[in-house]
Coordinates of C-alpha atoms in Angstrom, one line a residue:
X626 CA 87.6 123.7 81.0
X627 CA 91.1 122.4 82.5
X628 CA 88.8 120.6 85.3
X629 CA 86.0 118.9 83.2
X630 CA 88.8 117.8 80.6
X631 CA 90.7 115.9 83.9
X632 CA 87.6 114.3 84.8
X633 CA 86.6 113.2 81.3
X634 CA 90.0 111.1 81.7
X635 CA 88.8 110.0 85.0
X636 CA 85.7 108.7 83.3
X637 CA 87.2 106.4 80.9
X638 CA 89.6 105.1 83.6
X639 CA 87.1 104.4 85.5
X640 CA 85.1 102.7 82.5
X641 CA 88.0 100.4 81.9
X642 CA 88.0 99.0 85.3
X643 CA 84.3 98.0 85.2
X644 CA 85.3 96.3 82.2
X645 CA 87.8 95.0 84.1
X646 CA 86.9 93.9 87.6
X647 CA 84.1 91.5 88.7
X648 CA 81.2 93.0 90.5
X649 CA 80.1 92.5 94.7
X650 CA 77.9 90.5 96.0
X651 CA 74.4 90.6 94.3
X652 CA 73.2 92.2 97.5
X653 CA 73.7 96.1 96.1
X654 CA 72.7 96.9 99.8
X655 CA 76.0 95.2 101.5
X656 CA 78.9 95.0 99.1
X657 CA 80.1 98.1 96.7
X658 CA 81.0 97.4 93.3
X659 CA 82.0 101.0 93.3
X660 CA 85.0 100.0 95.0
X661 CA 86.6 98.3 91.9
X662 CA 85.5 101.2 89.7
X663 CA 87.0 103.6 92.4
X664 CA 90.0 101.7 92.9
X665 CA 91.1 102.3 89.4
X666 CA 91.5 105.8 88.8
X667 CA 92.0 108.3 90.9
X668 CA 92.4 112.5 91.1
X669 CA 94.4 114.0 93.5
X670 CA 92.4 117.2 93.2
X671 CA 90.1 118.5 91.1
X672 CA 92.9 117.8 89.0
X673 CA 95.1 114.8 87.2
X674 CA 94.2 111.3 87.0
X675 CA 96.3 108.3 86.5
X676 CA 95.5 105.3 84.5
X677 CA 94.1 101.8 86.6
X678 CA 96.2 100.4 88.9
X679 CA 96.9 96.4 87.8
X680 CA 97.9 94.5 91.2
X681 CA 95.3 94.0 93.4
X682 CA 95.8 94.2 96.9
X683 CA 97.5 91.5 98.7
X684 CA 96.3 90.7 101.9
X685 CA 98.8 88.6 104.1
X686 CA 98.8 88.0 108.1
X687 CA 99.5 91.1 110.9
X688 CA 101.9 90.3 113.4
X689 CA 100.1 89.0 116.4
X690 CA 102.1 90.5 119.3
X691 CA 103.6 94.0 119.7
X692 CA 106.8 92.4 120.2
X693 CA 106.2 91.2 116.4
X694 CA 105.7 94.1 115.2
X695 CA 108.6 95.7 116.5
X696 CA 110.2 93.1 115.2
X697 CA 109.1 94.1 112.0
X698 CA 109.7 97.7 112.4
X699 CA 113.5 96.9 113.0
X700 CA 113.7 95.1 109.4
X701 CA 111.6 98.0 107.8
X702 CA 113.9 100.7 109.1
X703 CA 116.8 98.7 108.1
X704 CA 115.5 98.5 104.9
X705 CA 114.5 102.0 104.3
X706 CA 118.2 103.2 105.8
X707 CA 120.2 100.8 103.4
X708 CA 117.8 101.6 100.1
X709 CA 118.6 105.6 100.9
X710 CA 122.5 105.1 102.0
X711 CA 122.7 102.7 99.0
X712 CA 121.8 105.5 96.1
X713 CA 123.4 108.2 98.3
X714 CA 120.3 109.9 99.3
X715 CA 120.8 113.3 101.3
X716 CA 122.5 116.4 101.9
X717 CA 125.6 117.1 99.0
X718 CA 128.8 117.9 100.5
X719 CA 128.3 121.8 99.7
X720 CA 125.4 122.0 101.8
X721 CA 123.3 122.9 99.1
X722 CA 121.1 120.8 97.9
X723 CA 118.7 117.5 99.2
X724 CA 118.2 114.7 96.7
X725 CA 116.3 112.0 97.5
X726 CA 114.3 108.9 95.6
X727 CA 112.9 109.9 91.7
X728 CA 113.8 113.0 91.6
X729 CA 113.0 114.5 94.7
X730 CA 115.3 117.5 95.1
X731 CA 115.6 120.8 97.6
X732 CA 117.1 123.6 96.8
X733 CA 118.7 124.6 100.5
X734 CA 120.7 127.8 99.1
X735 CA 116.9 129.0 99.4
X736 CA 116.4 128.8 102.9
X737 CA 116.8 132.1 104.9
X738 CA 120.3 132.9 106.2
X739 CA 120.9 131.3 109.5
X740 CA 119.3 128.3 109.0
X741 CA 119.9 125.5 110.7
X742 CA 119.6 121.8 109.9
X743 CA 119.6 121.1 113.3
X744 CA 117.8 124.1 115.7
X745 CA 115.4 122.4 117.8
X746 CA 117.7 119.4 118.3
X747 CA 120.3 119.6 121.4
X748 CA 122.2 116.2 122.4
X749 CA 119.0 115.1 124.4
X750 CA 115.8 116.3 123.1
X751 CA 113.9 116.6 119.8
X752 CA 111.4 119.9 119.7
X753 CA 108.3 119.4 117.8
X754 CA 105.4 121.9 117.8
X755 CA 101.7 121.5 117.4
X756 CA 98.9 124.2 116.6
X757 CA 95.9 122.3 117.1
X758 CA 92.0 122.0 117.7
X759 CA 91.1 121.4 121.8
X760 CA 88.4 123.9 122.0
X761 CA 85.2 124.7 119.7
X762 CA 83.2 122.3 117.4
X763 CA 86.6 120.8 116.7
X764 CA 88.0 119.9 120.5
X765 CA 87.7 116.3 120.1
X766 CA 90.8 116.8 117.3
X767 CA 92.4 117.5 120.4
X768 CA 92.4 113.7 121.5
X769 CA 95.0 113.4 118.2
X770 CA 97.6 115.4 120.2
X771 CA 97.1 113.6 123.2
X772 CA 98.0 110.0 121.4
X773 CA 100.9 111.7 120.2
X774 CA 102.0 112.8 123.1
X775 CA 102.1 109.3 124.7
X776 CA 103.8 107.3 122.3
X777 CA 106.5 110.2 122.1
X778 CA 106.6 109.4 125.7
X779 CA 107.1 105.9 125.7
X780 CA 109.5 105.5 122.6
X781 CA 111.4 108.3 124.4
X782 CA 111.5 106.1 127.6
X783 CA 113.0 103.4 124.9
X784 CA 115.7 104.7 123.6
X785 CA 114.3 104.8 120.2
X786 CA 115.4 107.8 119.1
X787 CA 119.4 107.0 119.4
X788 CA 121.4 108.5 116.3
X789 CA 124.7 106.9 114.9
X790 CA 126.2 109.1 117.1
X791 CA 125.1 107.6 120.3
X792 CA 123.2 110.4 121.4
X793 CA 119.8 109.3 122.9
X794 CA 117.2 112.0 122.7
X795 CA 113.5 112.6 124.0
X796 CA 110.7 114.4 121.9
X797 CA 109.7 117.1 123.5
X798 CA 106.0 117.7 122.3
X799 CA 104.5 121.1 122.3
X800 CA 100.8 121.8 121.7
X801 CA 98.8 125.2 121.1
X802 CA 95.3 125.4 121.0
X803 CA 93.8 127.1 117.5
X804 CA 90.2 126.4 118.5
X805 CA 90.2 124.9 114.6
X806 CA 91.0 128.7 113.4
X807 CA 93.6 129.6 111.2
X808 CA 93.5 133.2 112.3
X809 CA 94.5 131.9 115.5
X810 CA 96.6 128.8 114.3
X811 CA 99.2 131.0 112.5
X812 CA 100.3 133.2 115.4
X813 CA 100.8 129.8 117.0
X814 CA 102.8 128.6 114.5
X815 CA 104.8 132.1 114.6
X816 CA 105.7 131.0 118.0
X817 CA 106.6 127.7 117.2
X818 CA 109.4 128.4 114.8
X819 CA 110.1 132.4 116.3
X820 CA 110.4 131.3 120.0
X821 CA 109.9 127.6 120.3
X822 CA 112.5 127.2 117.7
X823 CA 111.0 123.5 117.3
X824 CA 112.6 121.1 114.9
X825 CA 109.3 120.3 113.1
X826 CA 106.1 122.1 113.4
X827 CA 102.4 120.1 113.3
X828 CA 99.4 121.5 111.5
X829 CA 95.7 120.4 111.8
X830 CA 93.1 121.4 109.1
X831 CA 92.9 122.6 105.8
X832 CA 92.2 126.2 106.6
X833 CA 95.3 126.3 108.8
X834 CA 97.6 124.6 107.0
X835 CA 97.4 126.4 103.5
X836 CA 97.6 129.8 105.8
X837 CA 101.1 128.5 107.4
X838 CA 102.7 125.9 104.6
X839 CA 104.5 129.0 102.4
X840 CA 106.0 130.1 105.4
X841 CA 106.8 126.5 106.8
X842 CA 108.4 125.8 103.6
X843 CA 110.0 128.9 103.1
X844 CA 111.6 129.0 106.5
X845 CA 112.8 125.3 105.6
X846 CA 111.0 123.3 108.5
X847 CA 109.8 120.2 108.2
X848 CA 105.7 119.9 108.2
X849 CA 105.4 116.3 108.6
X850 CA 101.7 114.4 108.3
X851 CA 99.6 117.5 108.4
X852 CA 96.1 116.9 109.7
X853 CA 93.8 117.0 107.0
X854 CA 93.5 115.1 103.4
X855 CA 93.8 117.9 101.2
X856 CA 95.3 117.3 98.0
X857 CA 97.6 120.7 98.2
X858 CA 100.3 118.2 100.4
X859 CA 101.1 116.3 97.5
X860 CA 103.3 118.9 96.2
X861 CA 107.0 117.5 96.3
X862 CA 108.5 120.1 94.6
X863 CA 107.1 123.3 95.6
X864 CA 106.2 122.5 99.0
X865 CA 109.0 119.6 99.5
X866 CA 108.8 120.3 103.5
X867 CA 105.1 119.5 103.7
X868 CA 103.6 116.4 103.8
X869 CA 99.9 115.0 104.1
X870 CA 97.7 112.4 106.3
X871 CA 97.8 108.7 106.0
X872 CA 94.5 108.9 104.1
X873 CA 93.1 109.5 99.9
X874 CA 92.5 112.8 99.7
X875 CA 88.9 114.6 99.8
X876 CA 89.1 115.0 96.2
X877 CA 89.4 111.2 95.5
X878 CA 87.1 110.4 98.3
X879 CA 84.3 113.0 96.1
X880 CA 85.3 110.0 93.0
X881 CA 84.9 107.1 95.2
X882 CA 81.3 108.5 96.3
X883 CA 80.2 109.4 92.5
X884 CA 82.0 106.4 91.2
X885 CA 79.5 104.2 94.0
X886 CA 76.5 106.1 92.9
X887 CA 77.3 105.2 89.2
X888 CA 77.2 101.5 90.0
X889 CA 73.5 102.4 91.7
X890 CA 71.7 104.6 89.4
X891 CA 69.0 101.9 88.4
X892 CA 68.0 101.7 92.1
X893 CA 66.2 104.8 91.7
X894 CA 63.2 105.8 89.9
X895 CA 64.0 106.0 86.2
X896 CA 61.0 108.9 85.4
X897 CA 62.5 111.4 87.8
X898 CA 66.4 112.7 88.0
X899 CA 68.0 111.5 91.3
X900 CA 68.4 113.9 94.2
X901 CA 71.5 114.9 95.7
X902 CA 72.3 116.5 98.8
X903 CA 75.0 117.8 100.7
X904 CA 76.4 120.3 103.7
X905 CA 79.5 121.8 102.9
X906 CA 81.5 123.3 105.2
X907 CA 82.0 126.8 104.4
X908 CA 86.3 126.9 103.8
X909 CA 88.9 125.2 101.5
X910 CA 88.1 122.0 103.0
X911 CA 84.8 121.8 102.3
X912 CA 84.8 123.5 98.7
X913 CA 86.9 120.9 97.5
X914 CA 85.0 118.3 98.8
X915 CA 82.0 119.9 96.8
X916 CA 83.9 120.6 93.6
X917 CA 85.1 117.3 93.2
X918 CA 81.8 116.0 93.2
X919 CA 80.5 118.3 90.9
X920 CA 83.4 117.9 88.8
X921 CA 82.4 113.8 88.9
X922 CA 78.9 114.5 87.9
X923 CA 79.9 116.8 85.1
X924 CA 81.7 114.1 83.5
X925 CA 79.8 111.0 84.3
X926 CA 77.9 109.8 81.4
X927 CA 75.5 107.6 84.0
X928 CA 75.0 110.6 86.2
X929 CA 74.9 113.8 84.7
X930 CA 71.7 113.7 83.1
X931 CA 70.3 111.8 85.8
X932 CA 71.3 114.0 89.2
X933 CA 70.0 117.1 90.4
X934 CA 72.5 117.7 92.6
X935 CA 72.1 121.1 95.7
X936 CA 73.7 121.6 98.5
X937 CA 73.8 124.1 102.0
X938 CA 77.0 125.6 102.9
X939 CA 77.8 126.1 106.7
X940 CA 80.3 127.4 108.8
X941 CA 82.6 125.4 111.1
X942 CA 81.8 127.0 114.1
X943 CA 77.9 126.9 113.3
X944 CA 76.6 125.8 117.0
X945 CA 74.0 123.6 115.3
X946 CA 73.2 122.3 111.7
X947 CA 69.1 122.9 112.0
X948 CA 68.4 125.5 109.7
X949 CA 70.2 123.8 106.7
X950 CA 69.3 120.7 107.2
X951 CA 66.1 121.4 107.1
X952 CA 66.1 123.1 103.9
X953 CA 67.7 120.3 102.7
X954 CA 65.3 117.4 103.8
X955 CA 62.5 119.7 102.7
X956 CA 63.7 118.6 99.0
X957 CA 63.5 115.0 99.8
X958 CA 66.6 113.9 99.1
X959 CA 67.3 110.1 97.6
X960 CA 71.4 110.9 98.8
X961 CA 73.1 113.0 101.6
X962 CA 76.4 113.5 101.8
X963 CA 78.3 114.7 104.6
X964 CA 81.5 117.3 103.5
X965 CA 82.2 118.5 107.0
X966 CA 84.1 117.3 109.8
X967 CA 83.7 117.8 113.8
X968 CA 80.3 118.0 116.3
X969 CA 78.9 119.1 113.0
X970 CA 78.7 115.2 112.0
X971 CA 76.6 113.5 115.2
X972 CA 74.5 116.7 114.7
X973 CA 74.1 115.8 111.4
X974 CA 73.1 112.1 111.5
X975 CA 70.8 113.2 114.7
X976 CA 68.7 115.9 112.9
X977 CA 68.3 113.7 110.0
X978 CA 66.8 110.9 111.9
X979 CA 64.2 114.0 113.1
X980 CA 63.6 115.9 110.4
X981 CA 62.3 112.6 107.9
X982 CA 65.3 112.7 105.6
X983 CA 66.7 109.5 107.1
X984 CA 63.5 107.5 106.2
X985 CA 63.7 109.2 102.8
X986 CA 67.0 108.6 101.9
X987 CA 68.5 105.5 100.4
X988 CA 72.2 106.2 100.8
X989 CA 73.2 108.3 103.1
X990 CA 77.5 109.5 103.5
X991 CA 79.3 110.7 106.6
X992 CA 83.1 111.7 105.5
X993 CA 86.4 110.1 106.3
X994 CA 86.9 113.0 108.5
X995 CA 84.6 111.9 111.0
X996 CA 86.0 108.5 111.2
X997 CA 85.6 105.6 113.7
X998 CA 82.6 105.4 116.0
X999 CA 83.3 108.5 118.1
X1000 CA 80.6 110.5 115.9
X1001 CA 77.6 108.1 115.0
X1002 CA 78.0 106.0 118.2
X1003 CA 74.9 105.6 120.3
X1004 CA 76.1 107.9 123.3
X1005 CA 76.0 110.7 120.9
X1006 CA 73.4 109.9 118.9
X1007 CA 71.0 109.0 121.6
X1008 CA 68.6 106.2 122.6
X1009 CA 69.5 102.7 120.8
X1010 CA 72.2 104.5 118.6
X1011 CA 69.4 103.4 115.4
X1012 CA 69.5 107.5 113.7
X1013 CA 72.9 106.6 112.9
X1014 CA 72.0 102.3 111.4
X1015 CA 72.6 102.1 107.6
X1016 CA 75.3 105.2 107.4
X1017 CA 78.1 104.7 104.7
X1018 CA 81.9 106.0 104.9
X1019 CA 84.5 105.8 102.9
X1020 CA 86.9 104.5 105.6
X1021 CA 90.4 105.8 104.9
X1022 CA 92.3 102.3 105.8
X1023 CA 92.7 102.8 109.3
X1024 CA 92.0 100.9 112.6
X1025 CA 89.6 102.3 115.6
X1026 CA 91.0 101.6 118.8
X1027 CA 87.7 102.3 120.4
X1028 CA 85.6 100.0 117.6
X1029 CA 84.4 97.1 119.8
X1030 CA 85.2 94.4 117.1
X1031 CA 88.6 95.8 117.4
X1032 CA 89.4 95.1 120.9
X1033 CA 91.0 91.7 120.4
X1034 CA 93.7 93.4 117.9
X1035 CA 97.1 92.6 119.3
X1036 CA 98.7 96.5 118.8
X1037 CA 95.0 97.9 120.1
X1038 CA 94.9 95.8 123.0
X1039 CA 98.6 97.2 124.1
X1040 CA 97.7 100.8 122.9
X1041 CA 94.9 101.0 124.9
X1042 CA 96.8 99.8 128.2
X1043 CA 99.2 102.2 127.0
X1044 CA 96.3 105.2 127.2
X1045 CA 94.8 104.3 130.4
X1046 CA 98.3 103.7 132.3
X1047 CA 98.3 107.7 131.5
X1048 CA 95.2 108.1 132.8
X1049 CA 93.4 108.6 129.4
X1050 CA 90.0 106.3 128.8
X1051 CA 91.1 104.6 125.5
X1052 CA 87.2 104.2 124.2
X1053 CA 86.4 107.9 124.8
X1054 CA 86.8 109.1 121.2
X1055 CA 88.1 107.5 118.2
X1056 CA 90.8 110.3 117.4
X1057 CA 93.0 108.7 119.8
X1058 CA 93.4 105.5 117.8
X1059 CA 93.6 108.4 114.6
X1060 CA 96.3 109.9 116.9
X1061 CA 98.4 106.8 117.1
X1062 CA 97.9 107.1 113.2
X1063 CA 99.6 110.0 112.9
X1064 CA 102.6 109.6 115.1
X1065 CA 103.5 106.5 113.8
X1066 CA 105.4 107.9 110.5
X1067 CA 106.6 110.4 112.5
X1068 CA 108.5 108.2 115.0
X1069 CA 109.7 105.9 112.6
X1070 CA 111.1 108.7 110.2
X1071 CA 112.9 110.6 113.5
X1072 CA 114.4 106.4 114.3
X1073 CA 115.9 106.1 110.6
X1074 CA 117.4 109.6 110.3
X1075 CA 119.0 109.2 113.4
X1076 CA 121.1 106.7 111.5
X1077 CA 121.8 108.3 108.4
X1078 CA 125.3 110.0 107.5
X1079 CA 125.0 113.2 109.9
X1080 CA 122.6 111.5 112.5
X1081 CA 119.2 113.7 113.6
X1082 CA 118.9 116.5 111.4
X1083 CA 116.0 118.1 109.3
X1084 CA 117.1 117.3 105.9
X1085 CA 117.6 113.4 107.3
X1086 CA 114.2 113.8 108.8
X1087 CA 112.8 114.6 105.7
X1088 CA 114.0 112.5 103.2
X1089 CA 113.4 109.5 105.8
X1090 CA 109.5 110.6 105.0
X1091 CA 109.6 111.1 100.9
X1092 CA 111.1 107.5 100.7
X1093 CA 109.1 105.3 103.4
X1094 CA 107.5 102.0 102.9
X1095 CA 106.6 100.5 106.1
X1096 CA 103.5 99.4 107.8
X1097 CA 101.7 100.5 110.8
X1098 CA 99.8 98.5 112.9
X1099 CA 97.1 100.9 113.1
X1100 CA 96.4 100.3 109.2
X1101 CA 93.8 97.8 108.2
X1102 CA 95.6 94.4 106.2
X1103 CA 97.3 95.4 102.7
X1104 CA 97.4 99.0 103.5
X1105 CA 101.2 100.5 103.6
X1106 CA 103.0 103.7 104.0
X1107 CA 104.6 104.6 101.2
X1108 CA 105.8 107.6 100.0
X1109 CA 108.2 108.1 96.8
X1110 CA 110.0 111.3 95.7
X1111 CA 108.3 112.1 92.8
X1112 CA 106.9 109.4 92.3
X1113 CA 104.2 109.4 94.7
X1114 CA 103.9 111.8 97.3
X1115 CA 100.7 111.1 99.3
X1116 CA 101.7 108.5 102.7
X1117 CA 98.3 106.2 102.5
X1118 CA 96.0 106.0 99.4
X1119 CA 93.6 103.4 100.1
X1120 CA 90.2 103.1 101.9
X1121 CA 87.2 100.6 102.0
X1122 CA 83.3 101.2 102.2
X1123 CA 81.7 100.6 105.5
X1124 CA 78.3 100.7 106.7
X1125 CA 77.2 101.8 110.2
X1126 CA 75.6 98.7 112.3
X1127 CA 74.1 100.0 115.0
X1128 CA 73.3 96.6 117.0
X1129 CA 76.8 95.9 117.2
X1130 CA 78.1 99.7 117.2
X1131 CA 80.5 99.1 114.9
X1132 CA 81.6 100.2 111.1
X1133 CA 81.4 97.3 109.0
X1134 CA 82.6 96.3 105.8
X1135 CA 81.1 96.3 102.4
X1136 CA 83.3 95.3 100.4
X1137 CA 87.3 94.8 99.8
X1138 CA 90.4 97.2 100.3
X1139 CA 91.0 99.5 97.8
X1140 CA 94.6 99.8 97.2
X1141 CA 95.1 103.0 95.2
X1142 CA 99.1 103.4 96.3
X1143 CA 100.9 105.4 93.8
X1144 CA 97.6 106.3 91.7
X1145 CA 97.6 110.2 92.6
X1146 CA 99.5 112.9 91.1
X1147 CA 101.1 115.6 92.1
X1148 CA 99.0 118.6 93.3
X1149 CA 100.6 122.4 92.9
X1150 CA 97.6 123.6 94.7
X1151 CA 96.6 127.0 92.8
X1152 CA 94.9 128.9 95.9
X1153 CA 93.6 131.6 93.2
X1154 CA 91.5 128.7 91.4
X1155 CA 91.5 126.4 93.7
X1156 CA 92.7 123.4 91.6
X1157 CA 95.9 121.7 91.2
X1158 CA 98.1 123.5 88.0

């Protein structure tokens, strides 16, 4: 009852901005009015809803060199450093407690005895540990790390991590391979913290991360930008150590997908209910994926009548998706939707293409998870890249460095160089622009606590994160990071719709920039129910 009653709130938010907000284009096929109902309400789980945001997004001009945006980055971190200093942000005199923007508070008299503030920090290095995916149907994950790794490198070689102190340390960046297994990603975490003794440890995937985040937390480490968009991160006050990707969470990308079949439902045959389909991925990940959705049709006045809605479930390390996707084209479906991540997508969009449900399908979804071109493009699709022509994603705001319309982007252009003076092919898989994604908070939040009172330490680290607002070249225009104490506790909330051209081999826009900053709510993920409390 507590779900459908969240999503019957979602429904009249999202009724108010159709009132609201002008349609696309009258060419249904190439813009999505969807993304103005979307935009306007949003659940950060199965779970609460916030009202329609009023400012639109304002788009304004990117720098157009790197020395620009460092330019930039200099003012931001100025900014964020006086705005925290200013309302005397950070560790009390006592040592016991962190306070930071609306709110935001940690209890420190709760972390074991023997903590330190500082362990994985001497006066020239900065320890941070990574379990991660470089084997299995997850390796190309692995291309994250090694982005990560090379802009550690260089803004080591810069002398951007000096503290107030004058110390000038290098990040010393540690990866383990979990093979995308949590069985196998939590001993590695044990030896980050028990023997590594990093300063910050690095999670990738749902599965993972809700197996290691109690013990993260409870061991006071910080868990900065974990690698998946699970709504459990926004949790401030339980979990005040962990936060999530630069991207909407799976749950509202579920509302942005029923919210754009709302805005479609006359397309289809009005004597017959609509059919549904998706593969869900057999774990956390891909159950909230799935309840979302269902918890969007349940509510939806234009759908739930109107959807037959089925689904195969499949497990991540499946070594192909035949079987189940052959059930489901069987059923002729008019939608597919993708709620899985890895190999798992190519295969996906190639055994579609083979087994008829491409030709009989009229919308069909990959997820944010497989973003960029690494997983439709033509060298993994085979022949003239066409299986994967006509595709929607909910991109999650973010850049490819490998997309070929892309190329000209001043940051991209200097990234890439960057990547192939290491030896790395900058075009061999999109997660390396997702990598440069990930580090970039990261960096910046290590550069301003190295000048708060007490230089480098974990708490500085931390509340440098729960009250950023900059913005990253890798974002697309009019998307920030922005993170709040309370207030808002999710890095990136925005995305746009994109369609798969397969001439061009690129992911191209249908329709504007949703900004959804500041629309979620907090999540205190209930692993029992699986639902925020």
């Amino acid at each position: 009852m507590q779900r459908l009653r969240i999503h019957v709130v979602l429904a009249c938010a999202v009724a108010l901005a159709l009132l609201a907000t002008a349609c696309g284009s009258s060419d249904s096929s190439k813009t999505s009015s969807a993304t103005t109902a979307a935009a306007a309400s949003v659940t950060s789980a199965a779970g609460a809803t916030t009202p329609p945001a009023t400012t639109p997004t304002t788009v304004g001009p990117q720098p157009q060199s790197l020395e620009q945006w460092e330019a930039l980055w200099v003012q931001q971190r100025a900014t964020n450093i006086k705005r925290i200093k200013d309302n005397h942000w950070g560790k009390s005199a006592d040592g016991k407690t962190l306070t930071g923007s609306n709110g935001w508070t940690v209890d420190l008299g709760k972390c074991p005895g023997g903590w330190s503030d500082t362990e994985g920090v001497t006066d020239t290095t900065i320890k941070i540990g990574q379990s991660i995916s470089q084997s299995g149907t997850y390796a190309d994950y692995g291309n994250l790390g090694k982005a990560i790794g090379v802009l550690f490198g260089y803004y080591s070689d810069q002398g951007l991590f000096k503290d107030a102190s004058g110390k000038v340390r290098k990040v010393v960046y540690t990866q383990l391979d979990d093979g995308y297994d949590a069985a196998r990603a939590i001993p590695n975490v044990d030896e980050l913290l028990d023997s590594e003794k990093v300063f910050a440890v690095w999670t990738l995937g749902t599965p993972a991360t809700l197996k290691t985040y109690d013990k993260i937390n409870q061991r006071c480490v910080p868990h900065p930008m974990a690698m998946t968009g699970h709504a459990a991160w926004g949790d401030p006050v339980n979990h005040p150590w962990t936060t999530g990707a630069p991207a909407p969470t799976y749950s509202t990308e579920a509302i942005l997908w029923g919210s754009f079949l709302e805005q479609r439902i006359k397309e289809f045959p009005a004597d017959r209910k609509v059919r549904i389909a998706s593969m869900v991925q057999n774990n956390d990940f891909g159950k909230l994926y799935d309840g979302s959705f269902k918890a969007f049709l349940a509510q939806s006045t234009v759908l739930k009548d109107r959807v037959d809605y089925f689904s195969e479930a499949i497990e991540a390390q499946a070594p192909t998706v035949t079987d189940p996707m052959t059930t489901l084209a069987a059923k002729k479906p008019d939608v597919f939707i993708t709620m899985l991540a890895g190999t798992q997508c190519t295969q996906i969009i190639t055994e579609a293409a083979q087994n008829g449900m491409k030709a009989i399908a009229k919308y069909l979804f990959q997820p944010q998870t497989c973003p960029g071109s690494t997983f439709i493009n033509k060298a993994k699709v085979g022949g003239d890249g066409s299986a994967g022509e006509g595709w929607w994603i909910v991109n999650s705001g973010i850049k490819d460095a490998k997309d070929p319309t892309q190329q000209s982007d001043p940051y991209i252009t200097w990234f890439n160089n960057l990547l192939r003076s290491k030896g790395i092919d900058p075009l061999s898989s999109s997660n390396l622009g997702l990598g440069a994604t990930y580090a970039f908070p990261v960096i910046q939040a290590i550069a301003i606590a190295g000048q708060l009172d007490g230089g480098l330490t974990r708490t500085n680290f931390q509340l440098a994160l729960r009250s950023m607002d900059m913005t990253s070249a890798m974002m697309l225009p009019g998307v920030r990071l922005h993170m709040d104490g309370l207030k808002d506790a999710y890095m990136v909330e925005a995305g746009q719709f994109q369609q798969w051209d397969a001439a061009n081999q690129t992911w191209a826009p249908r329709g504007a920039i949703l900004d959804l900053d500041g629309q979620s709510k907090l999540c205190a993920w209930d692993q029992a129910t699986s639902q925020c409390k």
